[in-house]
Amino acid sequence: MAKFRDLDIAEEAAAEAYARAARSWRDGTLPARPDAWLYRVAERVALDMLGRRRTAARLAPEPPPPVPSAEDLALDDDRLIPDERLRLIFVCCHPAVAVEARAALTLRLVCGLTTAEIASAFLLPEPTLAQRLVRAKRKIAQAGVPFEIPGPAAWPERLDAVLSTLEVAYAKAHEDAAGASPHAGYATEILGLTRVLAELLPAEAEVLSLAALVRYAEARRPARLDADGASVPLAEQDPALWRRDLITAAEGLLIRAAALAPSGPRALQAAIQAAWCARASLAQPAPWRRVLRLYDALLSLRDDPVVRLNRAVALAEVAGPEAAWAELALLDAAALARFIPYHAVRAELLRRLDRRTEAGDAYQAALDLAPPLAERRWLARQMAAL
Amino acid sequence: MHYALLIYEDEAVYGDEPDSPALQAIIGQHMAFAGSLGAARVGGAGLAGTTSATTVRTTGGVKTVHDGPYAETKEQLGGFYLIEAPDLDSALAIARRVPLAANGAVEVRPLLEVPT
């Protein structure tokens, strides 16, 4: 959408493309290349909007643009799609855009997340987030930020924002184990975007690490749903169902990253995923000790509430629920009030501490935040078993 | 697009004398820089020190005249360029080349496009 050089058109076109995807993919049949499909639909919506602007005065509105056919997709240049997205990502992550707005803007324009979804991903009130987006778009338009992929010299200063953006976008895609939400396409997109980034920047350890991280996490998707459509906790997933092709690709990337630089935050997160993916079967003990050590290291590089929450989960397995509960008590409860995993972790710890009434309340708090269906089923089952 | 490059430096580094070596040196650098800009340079000037500044303030419709610059800060507006550049990255590339004696900052601001 970068080619239209108009962020409002890009925003509306991306939102419309995702809305159409949600409607036409509802029956579970994904097009062969969801990213290409989305790009094509968004492009047509944008062209349509531009056309309407020009001819509004003299012509009746045109019929809605047709859904792209297989032939249309076959005509697409393979490299065009990721490059267009990356270009837009780099515009949104320009150093002239406020740091705190970059990832949010990318998620809105490139991935089509709603402001409510982005606000919840960043643990922020929605009006605050909405205002940041408005300011950032105004800055880009007024200051004349170019719609170009910058030269290699400019990459390092923009890269961290790009990587954070992809991280948050992937977290959103990963949240839904069933892959049934309108945003299910992100997972495939982010595999593609991280591959392109890793090709463009083969010497950046954090780029390779992020590409590894999303591959490890995505490798486990086939094991994340049980027969009832409820999500399966990581330690109970059958490693036989994990995708070996993605795990092998991730290992290759992580080894290359380790040879380039000391472990950064994304390398450590990938290493945590790697620890899990090294498990050959459910008969082997879960790697909680190693995971806890890696979270300790991650915490020294990136001290945020989400890392602390994940570390507490590992701590509960290594040192018991009391120790984990004490850690949880140190977190800012108000900031995490709308974060579903926070309530789910509290509920599990309270259950294990035999504080059943409070556990029930915590499960209910998680359910009240409308988690994806698979997560909802799992939470309801845990709650019923109290 | 047109941009203003606003140059902020601690004017103390140039001393009080108009023929101080530091001032002469930076003026030489600016002349070379301005020449290198070619058609991209639309205008600009160096400013005399803030001891020469007078500020007209308006408060509730009442205008009062004050001695001194608008803001008393560690670094002062010492000069500016008006340039023409296709986009912000081109303007930033020029801003990076603006000569500075030591520490300082160059603020890049697009000019308002006033319809004619």
PDB file of N, CA and C in Angstrom, chain A residues 89-141:
ATOM      1  N   ILE A  89       6.460  -1.051   6.596  1.00  0.00           N
ATOM      2  CA  ILE A  89       6.967  -1.218   7.963  1.00  0.00           C
ATOM      3  C   ILE A  89       8.087  -0.214   8.233  1.00  0.00           C
ATOM      4  N   PHE A  90       8.976  -0.047   7.252  1.00  0.00           N
ATOM      5  CA  PHE A  90      10.082   0.878   7.465  1.00  0.00           C
ATOM      6  C   PHE A  90       9.612   2.334   7.513  1.00  0.00           C
ATOM      7  N   VAL A  91       8.545   2.673   6.805  1.00  0.00           N
ATOM      8  CA  VAL A  91       7.973   4.028   6.930  1.00  0.00           C
ATOM      9  C   VAL A  91       7.475   4.223   8.362  1.00  0.00           C
ATOM     10  N   CYS A  92       6.714   3.239   8.842  1.00  0.00           N
ATOM     11  CA  CYS A  92       6.131   3.351  10.184  1.00  0.00           C
ATOM     12  C   CYS A  92       7.209   3.375  11.264  1.00  0.00           C
ATOM     13  N   CYS A  93       8.351   2.764  10.990  1.00  0.00           N
ATOM     14  CA  CYS A  93       9.424   2.681  11.987  1.00  0.00           C
ATOM     15  C   CYS A  93      10.513   3.726  11.736  1.00  0.00           C
ATOM     16  N   HIS A  94      10.201   4.760  10.968  1.00  0.00           N
ATOM     17  CA  HIS A  94      11.171   5.829  10.708  1.00  0.00           C
ATOM     18  C   HIS A  94      11.524   6.506  12.026  1.00  0.00           C
ATOM     19  N   PRO A  95      12.812   6.860  12.225  1.00  0.00           N
ATOM     20  CA  PRO A  95      13.186   7.497  13.494  1.00  0.00           C
ATOM     21  C   PRO A  95      12.465   8.820  13.741  1.00  0.00           C
ATOM     22  N   ALA A  96      11.882   9.423  12.695  1.00  0.00           N
ATOM     23  CA  ALA A  96      11.132  10.667  12.898  1.00  0.00           C
ATOM     24  C   ALA A  96       9.772  10.397  13.538  1.00  0.00           C
ATOM     25  N   VAL A  97       9.349   9.125  13.567  1.00  0.00           N
ATOM     26  CA  VAL A  97       8.087   8.772  14.212  1.00  0.00           C
ATOM     27  C   VAL A  97       8.379   8.470  15.682  1.00  0.00           C
ATOM     28  N   ALA A  98       7.524   8.947  16.581  1.00  0.00           N
ATOM     29  CA  ALA A  98       7.755   8.736  18.015  1.00  0.00           C
ATOM     30  C   ALA A  98       7.960   7.249  18.300  1.00  0.00           C
ATOM     31  N   VAL A  99       8.966   6.934  19.117  1.00  0.00           N
ATOM     32  CA  VAL A  99       9.331   5.540  19.395  1.00  0.00           C
ATOM     33  C   VAL A  99       8.110   4.717  19.794  1.00  0.00           C
ATOM     34  N   GLU A 100       7.302   5.287  20.711  1.00  0.00           N
ATOM     35  CA  GLU A 100       6.202   4.514  21.263  1.00  0.00           C
ATOM     36  C   GLU A 100       5.067   4.309  20.267  1.00  0.00           C
ATOM     37  N   ALA A 101       5.121   5.028  19.131  1.00  0.00           N
ATOM     38  CA  ALA A 101       4.037   4.889  18.156  1.00  0.00           C
ATOM     39  C   ALA A 101       4.399   3.949  17.001  1.00  0.00           C
ATOM     40  N   ARG A 102       5.694   3.625  16.866  1.00  0.00           N
ATOM     41  CA  ARG A 102       6.128   2.923  15.648  1.00  0.00           C
ATOM     42  C   ARG A 102       5.486   1.555  15.495  1.00  0.00           C
ATOM     43  N   ALA A 103       5.605   0.746  16.523  1.00  0.00           N
ATOM     44  CA  ALA A 103       5.076  -0.613  16.413  1.00  0.00           C
ATOM     45  C   ALA A 103       3.561  -0.576  16.252  1.00  0.00           C
ATOM     46  N   ALA A 104       2.923   0.311  17.004  1.00  0.00           N
ATOM     47  CA  ALA A 104       1.465   0.403  16.949  1.00  0.00           C
ATOM     48  C   ALA A 104       0.997   0.785  15.548  1.00  0.00           C
ATOM     49  N   LEU A 105       1.698   1.739  14.957  1.00  0.00           N
ATOM     50  CA  LEU A 105       1.318   2.199  13.627  1.00  0.00           C
ATOM     51  C   LEU A 105       1.486   1.067  12.604  1.00  0.00           C
ATOM     52  N   THR A 106       2.566   0.334  12.718  1.00  0.00           N
ATOM     53  CA  THR A 106       2.802  -0.781  11.793  1.00  0.00           C
ATOM     54  C   THR A 106       1.703  -1.824  11.918  1.00  0.00           C
ATOM     55  N   LEU A 107       1.352  -2.135  13.156  1.00  0.00           N
ATOM     56  CA  LEU A 107       0.314  -3.154  13.361  1.00  0.00           C
ATOM     57  C   LEU A 107      -1.013  -2.695  12.774  1.00  0.00           C
ATOM     58  N   ARG A 108      -1.289  -1.403  12.870  1.00  0.00           N
ATOM     59  CA  ARG A 108      -2.529  -0.865  12.333  1.00  0.00           C
ATOM     60  C   ARG A 108      -2.512  -0.884  10.800  1.00  0.00           C
ATOM     61  N   LEU A 109      -1.412  -0.390  10.216  1.00  0.00           N
ATOM     62  CA  LEU A 109      -1.376  -0.196   8.761  1.00  0.00           C
ATOM     63  C   LEU A 109      -0.985  -1.452   8.002  1.00  0.00           C
ATOM     64  N   VAL A 110      -0.053  -2.214   8.543  1.00  0.00           N
ATOM     65  CA  VAL A 110       0.455  -3.360   7.780  1.00  0.00           C
ATOM     66  C   VAL A 110      -0.338  -4.623   8.112  1.00  0.00           C
ATOM     67  N   CYS A 111      -0.698  -4.775   9.374  1.00  0.00           N
ATOM     68  CA  CYS A 111      -1.375  -6.008   9.782  1.00  0.00           C
ATOM     69  C   CYS A 111      -2.876  -5.820   9.987  1.00  0.00           C
ATOM     70  N   GLY A 112      -3.350  -4.561   9.979  1.00  0.00           N
ATOM     71  CA  GLY A 112      -4.789  -4.345  10.084  1.00  0.00           C
ATOM     72  C   GLY A 112      -5.389  -4.626  11.447  1.00  0.00           C
ATOM     73  N   LEU A 113      -4.574  -4.681  12.513  1.00  0.00           N
ATOM     74  CA  LEU A 113      -5.152  -4.830  13.855  1.00  0.00           C
ATOM     75  C   LEU A 113      -5.987  -3.596  14.195  1.00  0.00           C
ATOM     76  N   THR A 114      -7.021  -3.783  15.010  1.00  0.00           N
ATOM     77  CA  THR A 114      -7.818  -2.633  15.440  1.00  0.00           C
ATOM     78  C   THR A 114      -7.069  -1.907  16.563  1.00  0.00           C
ATOM     79  N   THR A 115      -7.450  -0.640  16.797  1.00  0.00           N
ATOM     80  CA  THR A 115      -6.799   0.091  17.895  1.00  0.00           C
ATOM     81  C   THR A 115      -7.041  -0.618  19.216  1.00  0.00           C
ATOM     82  N   ALA A 116      -8.218  -1.229  19.392  1.00  0.00           N
ATOM     83  CA  ALA A 116      -8.495  -1.941  20.648  1.00  0.00           C
ATOM     84  C   ALA A 116      -7.526  -3.112  20.833  1.00  0.00           C
ATOM     85  N   GLU A 117      -7.268  -3.852  19.744  1.00  0.00           N
ATOM     86  CA  GLU A 117      -6.354  -5.000  19.837  1.00  0.00           C
ATOM     87  C   GLU A 117      -4.924  -4.549  20.121  1.00  0.00           C
ATOM     88  N   ILE A 118      -4.507  -3.478  19.460  1.00  0.00           N
ATOM     89  CA  ILE A 118      -3.137  -2.995  19.671  1.00  0.00           C
ATOM     90  C   ILE A 118      -3.008  -2.470  21.101  1.00  0.00           C
ATOM     91  N   ALA A 119      -4.025  -1.734  21.557  1.00  0.00           N
ATOM     92  CA  ALA A 119      -3.994  -1.206  22.921  1.00  0.00           C
ATOM     93  C   ALA A 119      -3.859  -2.352  23.920  1.00  0.00           C
ATOM     94  N   SER A 120      -4.573  -3.441  23.693  1.00  0.00           N
ATOM     95  CA  SER A 120      -4.480  -4.540  24.656  1.00  0.00           C
ATOM     96  C   SER A 120      -3.126  -5.231  24.555  1.00  0.00           C
ATOM     97  N   ALA A 121      -2.547  -5.309  23.343  1.00  0.00           N
ATOM     98  CA  ALA A 121      -1.217  -5.915  23.211  1.00  0.00           C
ATOM     99  C   ALA A 121      -0.158  -5.102  23.944  1.00  0.00           C
ATOM    100  N   PHE A 122      -0.319  -3.774  23.966  1.00  0.00           N
ATOM    101  CA  PHE A 122       0.669  -2.913  24.615  1.00  0.00           C
ATOM    102  C   PHE A 122       0.282  -2.569  26.051  1.00  0.00           C
ATOM    103  N   LEU A 123      -0.796  -3.156  26.548  1.00  0.00           N
ATOM    104  CA  LEU A 123      -1.272  -2.884  27.912  1.00  0.00           C
ATOM    105  C   LEU A 123      -1.508  -1.388  28.114  1.00  0.00           C
ATOM    106  N   LEU A 124      -2.185  -0.767  27.144  1.00  0.00           N
ATOM    107  CA  LEU A 124      -2.447   0.680  27.203  1.00  0.00           C
ATOM    108  C   LEU A 124      -3.939   0.949  27.072  1.00  0.00           C
ATOM    109  N   PRO A 125      -4.433   2.054  27.648  1.00  0.00           N
ATOM    110  CA  PRO A 125      -5.830   2.435  27.395  1.00  0.00           C
ATOM    111  C   PRO A 125      -6.015   2.771  25.910  1.00  0.00           C
ATOM    112  N   GLU A 126      -7.172   2.416  25.363  1.00  0.00           N
ATOM    113  CA  GLU A 126      -7.383   2.607  23.929  1.00  0.00           C
ATOM    114  C   GLU A 126      -7.295   4.070  23.476  1.00  0.00           C
ATOM    115  N   PRO A 127      -7.869   5.026  24.229  1.00  0.00           N
ATOM    116  CA  PRO A 127      -7.774   6.426  23.758  1.00  0.00           C
ATOM    117  C   PRO A 127      -6.329   6.909  23.644  1.00  0.00           C
ATOM    118  N   THR A 128      -5.461   6.481  24.568  1.00  0.00           N
ATOM    119  CA  THR A 128      -4.044   6.859  24.521  1.00  0.00           C
ATOM    120  C   THR A 128      -3.415   6.358  23.236  1.00  0.00           C
ATOM    121  N   LEU A 129      -3.706   5.087  22.943  1.00  0.00           N
ATOM    122  CA  LEU A 129      -3.126   4.464  21.762  1.00  0.00           C
ATOM    123  C   LEU A 129      -3.656   5.152  20.501  1.00  0.00           C
ATOM    124  N   ALA A 130      -4.962   5.413  20.478  1.00  0.00           N
ATOM    125  CA  ALA A 130      -5.572   6.036  19.301  1.00  0.00           C
ATOM    126  C   ALA A 130      -4.936   7.397  19.039  1.00  0.00           C
ATOM    127  N   GLN A 131      -4.689   8.137  20.113  1.00  0.00           N
ATOM    128  CA  GLN A 131      -4.093   9.464  19.965  1.00  0.00           C
ATOM    129  C   GLN A 131      -2.668   9.383  19.413  1.00  0.00           C
ATOM    130  N   ARG A 132      -1.907   8.373  19.879  1.00  0.00           N
ATOM    131  CA  ARG A 132      -0.555   8.181  19.365  1.00  0.00           C
ATOM    132  C   ARG A 132      -0.579   7.918  17.869  1.00  0.00           C
ATOM    133  N   LEU A 133      -1.550   7.115  17.434  1.00  0.00           N
ATOM    134  CA  LEU A 133      -1.633   6.785  16.009  1.00  0.00           C
ATOM    135  C   LEU A 133      -1.936   8.035  15.190  1.00  0.00           C
ATOM    136  N   VAL A 134      -2.863   8.853  15.682  1.00  0.00           N
ATOM    137  CA  VAL A 134      -3.221  10.079  14.959  1.00  0.00           C
ATOM    138  C   VAL A 134      -2.001  10.985  14.835  1.00  0.00           C
ATOM    139  N   ARG A 135      -1.283  11.161  15.962  1.00  0.00           N
ATOM    140  CA  ARG A 135      -0.096  12.039  15.942  1.00  0.00           C
ATOM    141  C   ARG A 135       0.964  11.512  14.988  1.00  0.00           C
ATOM    142  N   ALA A 136       1.177  10.187  15.023  1.00  0.00           N
ATOM    143  CA  ALA A 136       2.226   9.602  14.182  1.00  0.00           C
ATOM    144  C   ALA A 136       1.891   9.767  12.706  1.00  0.00           C
ATOM    145  N   LYS A 137       0.626   9.541  12.349  1.00  0.00           N
ATOM    146  CA  LYS A 137       0.241   9.685  10.945  1.00  0.00           C
ATOM    147  C   LYS A 137       0.401  11.131  10.482  1.00  0.00           C
ATOM    148  N   ARG A 138       0.045  12.065  11.374  1.00  0.00           N
ATOM    149  CA  ARG A 138       0.174  13.474  11.036  1.00  0.00           C
ATOM    150  C   ARG A 138       1.642  13.824  10.827  1.00  0.00           C
ATOM    151  N   LYS A 139       2.507  13.307  11.717  1.00  0.00           N
ATOM    152  CA  LYS A 139       3.939  13.607  11.602  1.00  0.00           C
ATOM    153  C   LYS A 139       4.491  13.094  10.278  1.00  0.00           C
ATOM    154  N   ILE A 140       4.124  11.863   9.911  1.00  0.00           N
ATOM    155  CA  ILE A 140       4.633  11.278   8.669  1.00  0.00           C
ATOM    156  C   ILE A 140       4.204  12.121   7.469  1.00  0.00           C
ATOM    157  N   ALA A 141       2.944  12.555   7.478  1.00  0.00           N
ATOM    158  CA  ALA A 141       2.446  13.344   6.346  1.00  0.00           C
ATOM    159  C   ALA A 141       3.098  14.721   6.317  1.00  0.00           C
TER     160      ALA A 141
END
